[in-house]
Coordinates of C-alpha atoms in Angstrom, one line a residue:
Chain A
X1 CA -4.7 16.9 9.9
X2 CA -2.2 19.1 8.2
X3 CA 1.2 17.8 7.2
X4 CA 4.4 19.5 6.3
X5 CA 7.9 18.0 6.5
X6 CA 10.7 19.9 8.0
X7 CA 13.1 21.6 5.6
X8 CA 16.5 22.8 6.7
X9 CA 19.4 23.9 4.6
X10 CA 21.8 21.3 5.7
X11 CA 25.3 21.4 4.1
X12 CA 27.3 18.2 3.7
X13 CA 29.6 17.6 6.6
X14 CA 32.5 18.2 4.2
X15 CA 31.1 21.5 3.2
X16 CA 30.4 22.5 6.9
X17 CA 33.9 22.1 8.1
X18 CA 36.9 24.2 7.5
X19 CA 39.4 21.7 6.0
X20 CA 42.4 23.5 7.4
X21 CA 41.2 23.3 11.0
X22 CA 42.5 20.4 13.0
X23 CA 40.8 19.7 16.3
X24 CA 43.8 19.8 18.7
X25 CA 41.8 18.0 21.4
X26 CA 42.1 14.9 19.3
X27 CA 45.4 13.0 19.5
X28 CA 45.8 11.1 16.2
X29 CA 48.4 8.8 17.7
X30 CA 45.8 7.7 20.4
X31 CA 48.3 8.2 23.2
X32 CA 51.2 6.9 21.2
X33 CA 49.5 3.6 20.3
X34 CA 49.8 4.3 16.6
X35 CA 53.4 4.8 15.4
X36 CA 54.1 8.1 13.7
X37 CA 55.3 6.3 10.6
X38 CA 51.8 4.8 10.1
X39 CA 50.0 8.1 10.5
X40 CA 48.4 9.6 7.3
X41 CA 47.8 13.3 6.9
X42 CA 45.8 13.1 3.7
X43 CA 42.6 11.4 5.1
X44 CA 39.6 13.4 4.2
X45 CA 37.6 13.3 7.5
X46 CA 35.3 16.1 8.4
X47 CA 36.4 17.9 11.5
X48 CA 33.5 19.3 13.5
X49 CA 32.4 19.8 17.1
X50 CA 30.0 17.3 18.5
X51 CA 27.3 19.9 18.8
X52 CA 27.4 20.6 15.0
X53 CA 27.4 16.9 14.1
X54 CA 24.3 16.2 16.3
X55 CA 22.5 19.2 14.7
X56 CA 23.4 17.9 11.2
X57 CA 22.0 14.4 11.7
X58 CA 19.0 15.4 13.8
X59 CA 18.0 18.0 11.1
X60 CA 18.5 15.4 8.3
X61 CA 16.4 12.9 10.2
X62 CA 13.5 15.4 10.5
X63 CA 13.6 15.8 6.7
X64 CA 13.2 12.1 6.3
X65 CA 10.2 9.7 6.7
X66 CA 10.3 6.3 8.4
X67 CA 8.1 3.8 10.2
X68 CA 8.3 5.9 13.3
X69 CA 6.7 8.9 11.5
X70 CA 3.6 7.2 10.2
X71 CA 2.0 4.6 7.9
X72 CA 4.5 3.1 5.5
X73 CA 2.4 0.7 3.4
X74 CA 5.3 -0.3 1.1
X75 CA 4.0 -3.6 -0.3
X76 CA 6.3 -6.6 -0.3
X77 CA 8.7 -4.8 2.1
X78 CA 6.7 -5.3 5.4
X79 CA 7.5 -2.0 7.0
X80 CA 6.1 -2.8 10.4
X81 CA 6.8 -0.8 13.6
X82 CA 10.0 -2.0 15.5
X83 CA 9.5 -2.2 19.2
X84 CA 12.1 0.0 21.0
X85 CA 12.7 -2.6 23.7
X86 CA 14.4 -4.8 21.2
X87 CA 17.0 -2.0 20.5
X88 CA 17.4 -1.6 24.2
X89 CA 18.3 -5.2 24.7
X90 CA 20.9 -5.0 22.0
X91 CA 22.6 -2.1 23.9
X92 CA 23.1 -4.2 27.0
X93 CA 26.9 -4.8 27.7
X94 CA 26.3 -8.5 27.8
X95 CA 25.2 -8.3 24.1
X96 CA 27.1 -5.2 22.8
X97 CA 30.5 -5.8 24.4
X98 CA 31.2 -9.4 23.5
X99 CA 33.5 -10.3 20.6
X100 CA 33.2 -13.1 18.1
X101 CA 36.8 -14.2 18.8
X102 CA 36.0 -15.0 22.5
X103 CA 36.3 -18.6 23.6
X104 CA 32.8 -20.3 23.4
X105 CA 33.0 -21.1 27.1
X106 CA 32.9 -17.3 27.8
X107 CA 29.8 -16.6 25.6
X108 CA 27.5 -19.4 26.4
X109 CA 24.6 -17.0 26.8
X110 CA 25.0 -15.7 23.2
X111 CA 25.3 -19.2 21.8
X112 CA 22.3 -20.3 23.8
X113 CA 20.3 -17.4 22.4
X114 CA 21.3 -18.3 18.8
X115 CA 20.5 -22.0 19.4
X116 CA 17.1 -21.2 20.8
X117 CA 16.4 -18.7 18.0
X118 CA 17.2 -21.5 15.5
X119 CA 14.8 -23.7 17.4
X120 CA 12.0 -21.2 17.2
X121 CA 12.6 -20.6 13.5
X122 CA 12.5 -24.4 13.0
X123 CA 9.0 -24.5 14.6
X124 CA 7.6 -21.5 12.7
X125 CA 9.1 -22.6 9.4
X126 CA 8.2 -26.3 9.8
X127 CA 11.9 -27.3 9.2
X128 CA 14.4 -29.4 11.0
X129 CA 17.6 -27.2 11.0
X130 CA 18.4 -23.5 10.6
X131 CA 21.6 -21.5 10.0
X132 CA 21.6 -17.9 11.2
X133 CA 24.6 -16.8 9.1
X134 CA 23.1 -15.1 6.0
X135 CA 23.1 -11.3 6.4
X136 CA 20.0 -10.6 4.4
X137 CA 17.1 -12.2 2.6
X138 CA 18.9 -12.2 -0.7
X139 CA 21.9 -13.8 0.8
X140 CA 19.6 -16.4 2.4
X141 CA 18.4 -17.2 -1.2
X142 CA 22.0 -17.4 -2.4
X143 CA 22.8 -19.8 0.5
X144 CA 19.7 -21.8 -0.1
X145 CA 20.4 -22.2 -3.8
X146 CA 24.0 -23.3 -3.0
X147 CA 22.4 -26.0 -0.8
X148 CA 20.3 -27.0 -3.8
X149 CA 23.4 -27.4 -5.9
X150 CA 25.3 -29.3 -3.1
X151 CA 22.3 -31.7 -2.7
X152 CA 22.1 -32.5 -6.4
X153 CA 25.9 -32.9 -6.7
X154 CA 26.0 -35.2 -3.7
X155 CA 23.5 -37.4 -5.6
X156 CA 25.7 -37.4 -8.6
X157 CA 23.3 -35.3 -10.6
X158 CA 23.9 -32.3 -12.8
X159 CA 20.9 -30.0 -13.1
X160 CA 21.2 -26.6 -14.7
X161 CA 17.8 -24.9 -14.3
X162 CA 15.9 -23.0 -11.6
X163 CA 12.2 -22.2 -12.4
X164 CA 10.4 -19.1 -11.1
X165 CA 6.9 -17.6 -11.6
X166 CA 6.7 -14.3 -13.3
X167 CA 5.7 -12.6 -10.1
X168 CA 8.9 -13.6 -8.3
X169 CA 10.9 -11.0 -6.4
X170 CA 13.8 -9.8 -8.5
X171 CA 16.3 -11.2 -6.1
X172 CA 15.1 -14.8 -6.9
X173 CA 16.4 -14.9 -10.5
X174 CA 19.5 -13.0 -9.4
X175 CA 20.4 -15.5 -6.6
X176 CA 19.8 -18.5 -8.9
X177 CA 22.0 -16.9 -11.6
X178 CA 24.7 -16.0 -9.2
X179 CA 25.0 -19.7 -8.2
X180 CA 25.3 -20.5 -11.9
X181 CA 21.8 -21.7 -12.8
X182 CA 19.9 -20.8 -15.9
X183 CA 16.6 -19.2 -14.9
X184 CA 13.3 -20.2 -16.5
X185 CA 10.3 -17.9 -15.9
X186 CA 6.8 -19.3 -16.2
X187 CA 3.6 -17.2 -16.7
X188 CA 0.9 -16.9 -14.0
X189 CA -2.7 -17.9 -14.4
X190 CA -5.4 -16.0 -12.5
X191 CA -2.7 -14.5 -10.3
X192 CA -1.3 -17.9 -9.2
X193 CA 1.2 -20.5 -10.5
X194 CA -0.1 -22.1 -13.7
X195 CA 0.4 -25.7 -12.8
X196 CA 0.2 -26.9 -16.4
X197 CA 2.9 -24.4 -17.4
X198 CA 5.0 -25.5 -14.5
X199 CA 4.6 -29.2 -15.5
X200 CA 5.5 -28.4 -19.0
X201 CA 8.7 -26.6 -17.9
X202 CA 10.0 -29.3 -15.5
X203 CA 12.6 -31.7 -16.8
X204 CA 15.5 -33.8 -15.6
X205 CA 17.4 -30.5 -15.8
X206 CA 15.2 -28.8 -13.1
X207 CA 17.1 -28.2 -9.9
X208 CA 14.5 -26.2 -8.0
X209 CA 11.4 -24.1 -8.1
X210 CA 11.4 -20.8 -6.1
X211 CA 8.1 -19.6 -4.7
X212 CA 6.6 -17.3 -2.1
X213 CA 3.3 -18.3 -0.5
X214 CA 1.2 -16.2 -0.1
X215 CA 2.5 -14.9 -3.4
X216 CA 3.4 -11.4 -4.6
X217 CA -0.2 -10.5 -5.2
X218 CA -1.0 -11.5 -1.6
X219 CA -2.9 -14.6 -2.8
X220 CA -2.4 -17.9 -1.1
X221 CA -1.3 -20.6 -3.6
X222 CA -3.8 -23.3 -2.7
X223 CA -2.2 -25.9 -5.0
X224 CA 1.1 -25.7 -3.2
X225 CA 1.1 -29.4 -2.2
X226 CA 0.4 -30.4 -5.8
X227 CA 3.3 -28.1 -6.9
X228 CA 5.6 -29.7 -4.3
X229 CA 4.6 -33.2 -5.4
X230 CA 5.2 -32.4 -9.1
X231 CA 8.7 -31.1 -8.3
X232 CA 9.7 -33.9 -5.9
X233 CA 8.5 -36.5 -8.4
X234 CA 10.9 -35.0 -10.9
X235 CA 13.8 -35.0 -8.3
X236 CA 13.8 -31.3 -7.9
X237 CA 13.6 -29.2 -4.7
X238 CA 11.1 -26.5 -3.7
X239 CA 12.4 -23.3 -2.3
X240 CA 10.4 -20.9 -0.1
X241 CA 11.1 -17.2 -0.3
X242 CA 10.2 -16.1 3.3
X243 CA 9.3 -12.6 2.2
X244 CA 5.6 -13.2 3.0
X245 CA 5.9 -15.6 6.0
X246 CA 4.5 -12.8 8.1
X247 CA 1.1 -13.6 6.7
X248 CA 0.9 -17.2 7.9
X249 CA 2.7 -17.6 11.2
X250 CA 1.1 -20.2 13.4
X251 CA -1.5 -21.1 10.7
X252 CA 0.7 -23.1 8.4
X253 CA 4.4 -23.3 7.6
X254 CA 6.6 -23.8 4.6
X255 CA 7.6 -27.2 5.9
X256 CA 4.0 -28.2 6.2
X257 CA 3.5 -27.1 2.6
X258 CA 6.3 -29.5 1.7
X259 CA 9.0 -26.9 0.9
X260 CA 12.5 -28.2 1.3
X261 CA 14.4 -25.0 2.0
X262 CA 13.2 -21.7 3.4
X263 CA 14.7 -18.3 4.2
X264 CA 13.4 -16.0 6.9
X265 CA 13.5 -12.2 6.6
X266 CA 13.9 -11.3 10.2
X267 CA 13.4 -7.6 9.3
X268 CA 10.0 -8.3 7.8
X269 CA 8.5 -11.0 9.9
X270 CA 10.2 -10.4 13.3
X271 CA 10.2 -6.6 13.4
X272 CA 13.9 -6.0 13.3
X273 CA 14.9 -2.7 11.5
X274 CA 15.2 -2.5 7.8
X275 CA 18.7 -1.2 7.3
X276 CA 19.4 1.2 4.5
X277 CA 21.4 -1.7 3.0
X278 CA 22.7 -2.0 6.6
X279 CA 22.9 -5.1 8.8
X280 CA 20.1 -7.5 8.1
X281 CA 19.5 -11.2 8.7
X282 CA 18.2 -13.9 6.4
X283 CA 18.4 -17.3 8.3
X284 CA 17.9 -20.4 6.2
X285 CA 16.0 -23.5 7.3
X286 CA 16.0 -26.9 5.7
X287 CA 14.5 -30.3 6.1
X288 CA 16.5 -33.0 7.8
X289 CA 17.9 -34.5 4.5
X290 CA 19.6 -31.2 3.7
X291 CA 21.0 -30.3 7.1
X292 CA 24.5 -31.7 6.3
X293 CA 24.9 -29.0 3.6
X294 CA 24.3 -26.0 6.0
X295 CA 27.1 -23.5 6.5
X296 CA 29.6 -24.0 9.3
X297 CA 30.0 -23.6 12.2
X298 CA 26.8 -25.2 13.5
X299 CA 25.9 -24.5 17.1
X300 CA 25.6 -27.7 19.0
X301 CA 24.1 -28.2 22.5
X302 CA 25.5 -31.1 24.6
X303 CA 24.8 -31.6 28.3
X304 CA 23.7 -28.0 28.7
X305 CA 26.9 -26.6 27.0
X306 CA 27.0 -25.0 23.6
X307 CA 29.8 -25.7 21.1
X308 CA 30.8 -24.6 17.6
X309 CA 31.0 -27.5 15.2
X310 CA 33.1 -27.0 12.1
X311 CA 33.4 -30.8 11.3
X312 CA 30.7 -30.9 8.6
X313 CA 32.5 -32.3 5.4
X314 CA 29.5 -31.8 3.2
X315 CA 28.8 -28.2 4.3
X316 CA 28.7 -25.5 1.6
X317 CA 31.1 -23.6 3.8
X318 CA 30.9 -20.1 5.4
X319 CA 28.6 -17.5 3.8
X320 CA 29.4 -14.7 6.3
X321 CA 32.1 -13.7 8.7
X322 CA 31.5 -15.2 12.2
X323 CA 27.9 -16.1 13.0
X324 CA 25.7 -13.6 11.1
X325 CA 24.6 -10.2 12.3
X326 CA 24.3 -11.0 16.0
X327 CA 22.6 -7.7 16.9
X328 CA 19.8 -8.3 14.5
X329 CA 19.4 -11.9 15.8
X330 CA 19.1 -10.6 19.3
X331 CA 16.3 -8.2 18.3
X332 CA 14.4 -11.0 16.6
X333 CA 14.8 -13.2 19.6
X334 CA 13.5 -10.5 21.9
X335 CA 10.5 -9.8 19.7
X336 CA 9.6 -13.5 19.5
X337 CA 10.0 -14.1 23.2
X338 CA 7.9 -11.0 23.9
X339 CA 5.1 -12.1 21.5
X340 CA 5.2 -15.8 22.2
X341 CA 3.5 -18.3 19.9
X342 CA 0.0 -16.8 20.3
X343 CA 1.3 -13.3 19.8
X344 CA 3.0 -14.2 16.5
X345 CA -0.2 -15.9 15.3
X346 CA -2.1 -12.8 16.2
X347 CA 0.4 -10.6 14.3
X348 CA -0.3 -12.6 11.2
X349 CA -4.1 -12.5 11.7
X350 CA -4.0 -8.7 12.2
X351 CA -1.7 -8.2 9.2
X352 CA -4.3 -10.1 7.0
X353 CA -7.2 -8.4 8.6
X354 CA -5.7 -4.9 8.0
X355 CA -4.9 -5.8 4.4
X356 CA -8.4 -7.1 3.6
X357 CA -10.0 -4.1 5.3
X358 CA -8.0 -1.6 3.2
X359 CA -8.5 -3.7 0.0
X360 CA -12.3 -3.7 0.5
X361 CA -12.4 0.0 1.2
X362 CA -10.4 0.9 -1.9
X363 CA -11.1 -1.7 -4.5
X364 CA -14.1 0.2 -6.1
X365 CA -12.0 3.4 -6.4
X366 CA -9.3 1.6 -8.3
X367 CA -9.3 -1.9 -9.9
X368 CA -8.6 -5.1 -8.1
X369 CA -7.3 -7.7 -10.6
X370 CA -8.1 -11.3 -9.4
X371 CA -10.9 -10.8 -6.8
X372 CA -11.3 -12.6 -3.5
X373 CA -9.5 -12.6 -0.2
X374 CA -5.9 -11.5 0.3
X375 CA -3.3 -12.3 2.9
X376 CA -1.1 -9.5 4.2
X377 CA -1.0 -7.4 1.1
X378 CA -2.9 -6.6 -2.1
X379 CA -2.2 -5.1 -5.5
X380 CA -4.6 -2.5 -7.0
X381 CA -4.4 -1.3 -10.6
X382 CA -4.2 2.5 -11.1
X383 CA -5.5 2.1 -14.6
X384 CA -8.7 4.1 -13.8
X385 CA -6.5 7.1 -13.0
X386 CA -5.7 7.4 -16.7
X387 CA -9.1 8.9 -17.4
X388 CA -8.0 11.8 -15.2
X389 CA -4.8 12.1 -17.2
X390 CA -2.7 10.9 -14.2
X391 CA -0.8 7.8 -13.4
X392 CA 0.0 5.6 -10.4
X393 CA 3.2 7.5 -9.9
X394 CA 1.4 10.8 -9.5
X395 CA -1.1 9.3 -7.0
X396 CA 1.8 7.8 -5.0
X397 CA 3.7 11.1 -4.9
X398 CA 0.5 12.9 -3.7
X399 CA 0.1 10.5 -0.8
X400 CA 3.4 11.9 0.6
X401 CA 1.7 15.3 1.0
X402 CA -0.6 13.8 3.6
X403 CA 2.1 12.3 5.7
X404 CA 2.0 8.7 4.3
X405 CA 4.8 6.8 2.7
X406 CA 3.8 5.7 -0.8
X407 CA 2.9 2.1 -1.5
X408 CA 5.2 0.0 -3.8
X409 CA 4.3 1.0 -7.4
X410 CA 4.8 -0.7 -10.8
X411 CA 5.5 -4.1 -9.2
X412 CA 4.6 -6.8 -9.9
X413 CA 4.7 -6.1 -13.6
X414 CA 1.8 -8.5 -14.4
X415 CA -0.6 -5.8 -13.0
X416 CA -0.8 -2.6 -15.1
X417 CA 0.0 0.6 -13.1
X418 CA 0.3 -1.5 -10.0
X419 CA -0.2 -0.1 -6.5
X420 CA 1.0 -2.7 -3.9
X421 CA -0.3 -2.0 -0.4
X422 CA 0.8 -3.7 2.8
X423 CA -0.4 -2.0 5.9
X424 CA 1.1 -4.5 8.4
X425 CA -0.4 -5.5 11.7
X426 CA 1.0 -2.6 13.7
X427 CA -1.3 0.1 12.3
X428 CA -4.6 1.0 14.0
X429 CA -8.0 1.1 12.4
X430 CA -8.0 4.9 12.8
X431 CA -4.8 5.2 10.7
X432 CA -6.2 2.9 8.0
X433 CA -9.5 4.9 7.9
X434 CA -7.5 8.1 7.5
X435 CA -5.5 6.5 4.7
X436 CA -8.7 5.5 2.9
X437 CA -10.1 9.0 3.3
X438 CA -7.0 10.5 1.9
X439 CA -6.9 8.1 -1.1
X440 CA -10.5 9.0 -2.0
X441 CA -9.8 12.7 -1.5
X442 CA -6.8 12.6 -3.8
X443 CA -9.0 11.0 -6.6
X444 CA -11.2 14.1 -6.4
X445 CA -8.3 16.6 -6.6
X446 CA -7.2 18.6 -9.6
X447 CA -5.0 16.4 -11.8
X448 CA -2.4 19.2 -11.9
X449 CA -1.9 19.0 -8.1
X450 CA -1.2 15.3 -8.5
X451 CA 1.2 15.7 -11.5
X452 CA 3.3 18.3 -9.6
X453 CA 3.2 16.5 -6.2
X454 CA 4.7 16.3 -3.7
X455 CA 4.2 19.8 -2.4
X456 CA 4.6 19.4 1.4
X457 CA 7.8 17.4 1.6
X458 CA 11.3 18.6 2.3
X459 CA 12.1 17.9 -1.4
X460 CA 9.8 18.2 -4.4
X461 CA 9.6 15.5 -7.1
X462 CA 12.9 14.0 -7.9
X463 CA 14.3 13.7 -11.4
X464 CA 14.5 9.9 -11.3
X465 CA 15.7 9.7 -15.0
X466 CA 18.6 12.0 -14.2
X467 CA 19.4 9.9 -11.1
X468 CA 19.6 6.8 -13.2
X469 CA 21.3 8.2 -16.2
X470 CA 23.8 10.3 -14.4
X471 CA 24.9 8.4 -11.3
X472 CA 27.3 9.8 -8.8
X473 CA 28.0 7.4 -5.9
X474 CA 30.3 9.4 -3.6
X475 CA 31.5 12.8 -2.4
X476 CA 34.8 12.1 -4.2
X477 CA 32.9 11.3 -7.4
X478 CA 30.8 14.4 -7.0
X479 CA 33.9 16.6 -6.5
X480 CA 35.6 15.1 -9.6
X481 CA 32.5 15.7 -11.7
X482 CA 32.0 19.3 -10.6
X483 CA 35.8 20.0 -11.1
X484 CA 35.7 18.5 -14.6
X485 CA 32.7 20.6 -15.4
X486 CA 34.6 23.9 -14.5
Chain B
X1 CA -3.5 9.4 -27.7
X2 CA -0.3 7.9 -29.0
X3 CA 1.1 8.3 -32.5
X4 CA 0.8 5.4 -34.9
X5 CA 2.8 5.9 -38.1
X6 CA 0.7 4.8 -41.1
X7 CA 3.7 3.5 -43.2
X8 CA 5.1 1.1 -40.6
X9 CA 4.3 -2.5 -39.5
X10 CA 3.7 -3.4 -35.9
X11 CA 3.8 -6.2 -33.4
X12 CA 1.5 -6.9 -30.4
X13 CA 4.6 -6.4 -28.2
X14 CA 4.6 -2.8 -29.4
X15 CA 7.6 -2.9 -31.7
X16 CA 7.5 -1.2 -35.1
X17 CA 9.2 -2.4 -38.2
X18 CA 10.2 -0.2 -41.2
X19 CA 10.9 -2.2 -44.3
X20 CA 13.9 -0.9 -46.3
X21 CA 14.4 -3.5 -49.1
X22 CA 16.0 -6.5 -47.4
X23 CA 16.4 -4.7 -44.1
X24 CA 13.9 -4.5 -41.2
X25 CA 14.5 -1.4 -39.1
X26 CA 13.1 -2.0 -35.6
X27 CA 12.1 0.2 -32.7
X28 CA 9.4 0.6 -30.0
X29 CA 6.2 2.5 -30.6
X30 CA 5.1 5.8 -29.2
X31 CA 2.6 3.9 -27.0
X32 CA 5.4 1.7 -25.6
X33 CA 7.7 4.6 -24.7
X34 CA 4.8 6.4 -23.1
X35 CA 4.0 3.4 -21.0
X36 CA 7.6 2.8 -20.0
X37 CA 8.0 6.5 -19.1
X38 CA 11.5 8.0 -19.0
X39 CA 14.0 5.6 -20.5
X40 CA 17.4 5.6 -18.8
X41 CA 19.3 2.7 -20.3
X42 CA 19.2 0.7 -23.6
X43 CA 21.0 -2.6 -24.2
X44 CA 21.6 -3.1 -27.9
X45 CA 22.4 -6.4 -29.8
X46 CA 25.8 -6.8 -31.4
X47 CA 26.0 -6.4 -35.1
X48 CA 26.5 -9.7 -36.9
X49 CA 24.3 -11.5 -34.3
X50 CA 21.9 -14.1 -35.6
X51 CA 18.4 -13.7 -34.3
X52 CA 15.3 -15.7 -34.7
X53 CA 11.8 -14.2 -34.7
X54 CA 10.7 -13.8 -31.1
X55 CA 14.3 -13.7 -29.7
X56 CA 15.3 -10.9 -27.3
X57 CA 16.9 -8.2 -29.4
X58 CA 17.7 -5.8 -26.5
X59 CA 16.5 -4.4 -23.2
X60 CA 15.0 -1.0 -22.5
X61 CA 15.1 0.2 -18.9
X62 CA 13.0 3.1 -17.7
X63 CA 12.5 4.7 -14.2
X64 CA 9.5 2.4 -14.0
X65 CA 10.5 -1.0 -15.3
X66 CA 12.8 -3.0 -17.5
X67 CA 11.4 -4.4 -20.7
X68 CA 12.7 -6.7 -23.4
X69 CA 12.5 -5.8 -27.0
X70 CA 11.8 -8.9 -29.2
X71 CA 12.9 -9.3 -32.8
X72 CA 9.8 -9.4 -35.0
X73 CA 11.8 -11.1 -37.8
X74 CA 14.6 -13.7 -38.2
X75 CA 17.9 -12.6 -39.7
X76 CA 21.3 -11.0 -38.9
X77 CA 21.7 -7.8 -37.0
X78 CA 23.1 -5.4 -39.5
X79 CA 23.0 -2.1 -37.7
X80 CA 22.5 -0.9 -34.2
X81 CA 21.8 2.6 -33.0
X82 CA 24.8 3.4 -30.8
X83 CA 23.5 6.9 -30.2
X84 CA 21.1 5.4 -27.7
X85 CA 23.9 4.3 -25.4
X86 CA 24.6 7.9 -24.4
X87 CA 21.2 9.4 -25.2
X88 CA 18.5 6.8 -24.2
X89 CA 16.1 9.7 -24.1
X90 CA 15.9 9.6 -27.9
X91 CA 13.6 6.7 -27.5
X92 CA 11.1 9.0 -25.6
X93 CA 11.6 12.0 -27.9
X94 CA 11.6 10.4 -31.3
X95 CA 10.5 6.7 -31.1
X96 CA 9.9 6.3 -34.8
X97 CA 13.0 8.3 -35.9
X98 CA 16.2 8.8 -34.0
X99 CA 15.1 6.3 -31.4
X100 CA 15.3 3.2 -33.7
X101 CA 17.1 0.3 -32.0
X102 CA 18.5 -2.0 -34.7
X103 CA 18.2 -3.1 -38.3
X104 CA 18.0 -6.8 -39.1
X105 CA 18.8 -8.3 -42.5
X106 CA 15.8 -10.5 -43.3
X107 CA 16.3 -14.2 -43.7
X108 CA 12.8 -14.8 -44.7
X109 CA 10.5 -12.2 -46.3
X110 CA 7.5 -14.2 -45.1
X111 CA 8.1 -13.0 -41.5
X112 CA 6.7 -9.7 -42.6
X113 CA 3.3 -11.1 -43.4
X114 CA 2.8 -11.8 -39.7
X115 CA 3.1 -8.2 -38.8
X116 CA 0.2 -5.8 -38.1
X117 CA -0.8 -2.9 -40.2
X118 CA -1.1 0.6 -38.6
X119 CA -4.9 0.2 -38.6
X120 CA -4.8 -3.1 -36.8
X121 CA -2.2 -1.8 -34.3
X122 CA -4.4 1.2 -33.6
X123 CA -7.3 -1.2 -32.9
X124 CA -5.1 -3.2 -30.5
X125 CA -4.4 -0.1 -28.6
X126 CA -8.1 0.6 -28.4
X127 CA -7.6 4.4 -28.6

């Protein structure tokens, strides 16, 4: 199969419009609703006909690559296909046209949906109570660590440290630090938590240990119950980063593994879209003894009616306006109802099967540190590429030329020249086989082709160093910079 | 193959040390900069800061990863290379020269005996 990405010369909307032209079909006072005194004339809003705006965004979308285009094996991110029916449900007026300020008696269906979603997450997570408020996984972590602090403070204890393994996602130390904790990183052993190192690092100052299971290498931490026991004996809590929950649904749960707090990445596990920093959802679940610290309002069901309960004196407070990103919650609810329990379990089984299939097909062409089975993802080392004079980066860029998104590279840092692959359950065997063929083909290619890749994409290799050294964040910033240069 | 300067001392974390009397000038090796790839940001220590051997002296961020630079010796930071703030690429272009990171006034000359010779460092790299 040949692949070539579309390439249009698309000007910015600001460049495309004539700044002098005012569309006289548009009444800026909106029929007199906005008083003349409040009108501004200096707003820089592009003024273009609908036809041109549609052309602009459609052409840009064709120069892009997303899960709808093809395989997107971006390890750790879980870029699975998002069923379109979930988007359709969200567009229904009963969902799209309600307002968070409406009286609860007029939005009973929405409250019921959220209450039921909390219940389903409780069952999958093995926890007793869930808040849907956090707007993303990282905010879920931040909420969870606030609960850690509230728990210790309620017990009259002051603890200052959160421990993490060296394979932790970068958001873990960031979340702990933002809540005010000192972060202690412990080294891994054979790709898993080094229990001796963990024991040596635990003290009366330890507030919590944050862990993903399966971990970042895709390996299941078999000693998790011993880890939990060690922490609980020391009076500390165990936090589950839900990034990899999609590997274990229906098989086990964070609660069963004796975690105290867990966040769920709805966009990873329950197929809601990954926003470009856009609306997400990172619900947090806790065991019964932590429920009183959850954010308000809590959704309460009584005699078939749903209420919002703000009377929670020990709550950490609100973490997000209103009730979280409702549209994302509805998508996750639709996905879970569509799959049912057996469907979710099958999703995890197929994610693990696809990952191990790819791993076994590719491990001899690269290196696989720490052998054995994997869960939903695996990490290869691109070290053997060095003998050809190329690096993981070059290999990843070359994959783009064949219509695949690149895997995650150079993470986790404990694997040299890491290539982190997560196919997800939604890809067919035919797609996986083609990916394997392409990987093997690339290894046989002239190193120069790899070093100058990509060749078939709308844009060639980006100057990442310039992007990081010379950052411009907005059109206004760009204009300022170019004017200064003149 | 990366460059190893014969007249310098080295650490297993890929820092180099140039001994200038009571001063240890510190940087990262050619191998380290090649592994990091293009460096985009350097965080320097403040002058006057007291460091112990093994303490974090600074951070080097590349398009690939962020890496800590550890002080191979104990002492007081005497100089820092402010040029790196605006021109972090000097670490790639001239790791043993203009890309130096800081100079530490030695508290204990014995620290130097723990450092590797150029030959030993070359062996560590296995090149």
